[in-house]
């Protein structure tokens, strides 16, 4: 699938729930906490049918997300079935990490079970190593569980584990070094993500926005000049740098300040309530659940995918006074 601007779509982010066991301030502000009713959520069978069609159209990678995907019952059977879909060669999951250490069978963690089910890569959100700050950011005192979850993920032998830290001014600065050193110790790939105006319009303000460039300057003040690694990519929009004198690389996702951010976009999103979204930072979304539940054939659903790709915008609207229509937790970051 290729759009009008030459974006080749090979990556589908699939949100399987809008529910979450945390309440990150930038993702799910307190006032926005009604869950979608069950009937409004795609069943796993429906989701698998749509992913199968996407795979026929050239999607190679699926990332399962949410909300917190590990809170949905049956997630293991779902990823196992995903891994059987012909044409998909990479299945990843994005998680806040709180449930990775959960024992789901005697001496078997959720992380190990996910790996056995066919998940190859895991992205784990970690904004801070300070327990009080973690509580303040996520609304929950789960840092210890997350750190245990990270260890279980390491033991599970995933091909790649990424740690994602959202840059919030006033909170992130003193965590840059601890997070970099933590990632080095655990041999994980750390990325810093610019805050995006998802969920409500006051998520992003001049006072809490910390641009990637500024975080880089602070990192360089401590570690020395970062060395760009333009040839290193992980299927997403991050740019990577080598830390001087170390074998460690770190990534930056400058969704707001990198004006070339959208050029290499290869993504479509499927929300848990069955909307196809061609871009995270655009109001466009198309109700494929409705069409499917009305009895559409596979050929009609294929056409639907192609029509959505046809409408993919050249770039996101985040810099154009974008007022979010839906909270991030219900889109799937
Ligand atoms: N619950 C899982 C998690 O926290 O990783 C998966 C869903 S979460 C919506 C996916 C990613 O989006 C997380 O890394 C989170 O930090 C990021 N995110 C949420 N709100 C954001 C915002 N306003 N700006 C930038 N990233 C955001
Ligand atoms: Fe939940 Fe992830 Fe959003 Fe935090 S970022 S509220 S963990 S979905």
PDB file of C-alpha atoms and ligand atoms in Angstrom, residues 17-29 35 65-69 94-98 125 127 134 137-138 166 328-330 332-333, ligand 2:
ATOM      1  CA  UNK A  17      -8.272  -1.679  24.666  1.00  0.00           C
ATOM      2  CA  UNK A  18      -8.866   1.875  25.805  1.00  0.00           C
ATOM      3  CA  UNK A  19      -8.579   0.746  29.422  1.00  0.00           C
ATOM      4  CA  UNK A  20      -5.517   1.238  31.523  1.00  0.00           C
ATOM      5  CA  UNK A  21      -4.319   0.530  35.031  1.00  0.00           C
ATOM      6  CA  UNK A  22      -2.385   3.811  35.082  1.00  0.00           C
ATOM      7  CA  UNK A  23      -3.402   7.435  34.572  1.00  0.00           C
ATOM      8  CA  UNK A  24      -0.492   9.209  32.934  1.00  0.00           C
ATOM      9  CA  UNK A  25      -1.133  12.917  33.036  1.00  0.00           C
ATOM     10  CA  UNK A  26      -0.249  13.466  29.369  1.00  0.00           C
ATOM     11  CA  UNK A  27      -2.268  10.504  28.099  1.00  0.00           C
ATOM     12  CA  UNK A  28      -5.372  10.203  30.212  1.00  0.00           C
ATOM     13  CA  UNK A  29      -6.250  13.307  32.166  1.00  0.00           C
ATOM     14  CA  UNK A  35     -14.400   3.507  29.108  1.00  0.00           C
ATOM     15  CA  UNK A  65      -0.972  -1.361  22.110  1.00  0.00           C
ATOM     16  CA  UNK A  66      -3.739   0.345  24.086  1.00  0.00           C
ATOM     17  CA  UNK A  67      -4.599   1.623  26.698  1.00  0.00           C
ATOM     18  CA  UNK A  68      -2.650  -1.008  28.520  1.00  0.00           C
ATOM     19  CA  UNK A  69      -2.828  -4.079  26.261  1.00  0.00           C
ATOM     20  CA  UNK A  94       3.819  -1.501  23.815  1.00  0.00           C
ATOM     21  CA  UNK A  95       3.225  -1.671  27.525  1.00  0.00           C
ATOM     22  CA  UNK A  96       3.621   0.329  30.685  1.00  0.00           C
ATOM     23  CA  UNK A  97       5.412  -2.746  32.061  1.00  0.00           C
ATOM     24  CA  UNK A  98       3.317  -3.054  35.216  1.00  0.00           C
ATOM     25  CA  UNK A 125       7.229   3.174  29.051  1.00  0.00           C
ATOM     26  CA  UNK A 127       9.682   8.242  32.396  1.00  0.00           C
ATOM     27  CA  UNK A 134       6.564   7.902  38.900  1.00  0.00           C
ATOM     28  CA  UNK A 137       3.204  11.071  36.449  1.00  0.00           C
ATOM     29  CA  UNK A 138       1.215   7.850  36.217  1.00  0.00           C
ATOM     30  CA  UNK A 166       8.158  11.155  27.355  1.00  0.00           C
ATOM     31  CA  UNK A 328      -4.441   9.069  23.423  1.00  0.00           C
ATOM     32  CA  UNK A 329      -5.416   6.094  25.525  1.00  0.00           C
ATOM     33  CA  UNK A 330      -8.299   5.446  23.112  1.00  0.00           C
ATOM     34  CA  UNK A 332      -3.199   3.682  20.912  1.00  0.00           C
ATOM     35  CA  UNK A 333       0.122   5.423  20.880  1.00  0.00           C
TER      36      UNK A 333
HETATM   37 FE1  LIG B   2      -1.926   4.044  30.356  1.00  0.00          FE
HETATM   38 FE2  LIG B   2       0.122   3.953  28.649  1.00  0.00          FE
HETATM   39 FE3  LIG B   2      -1.573   6.029  28.654  1.00  0.00          FE
HETATM   40 FE4  LIG B   2       0.035   5.758  30.689  1.00  0.00          FE
HETATM   41  S1  LIG B   2       0.666   6.110  28.550  1.00  0.00           S
HETATM   42  S2  LIG B   2      -2.190   6.178  30.820  1.00  0.00           S
HETATM   43  S3  LIG B   2       0.196   3.588  30.860  1.00  0.00           S
HETATM   44  S4  LIG B   2      -2.056   3.960  28.099  1.00  0.00           S
END
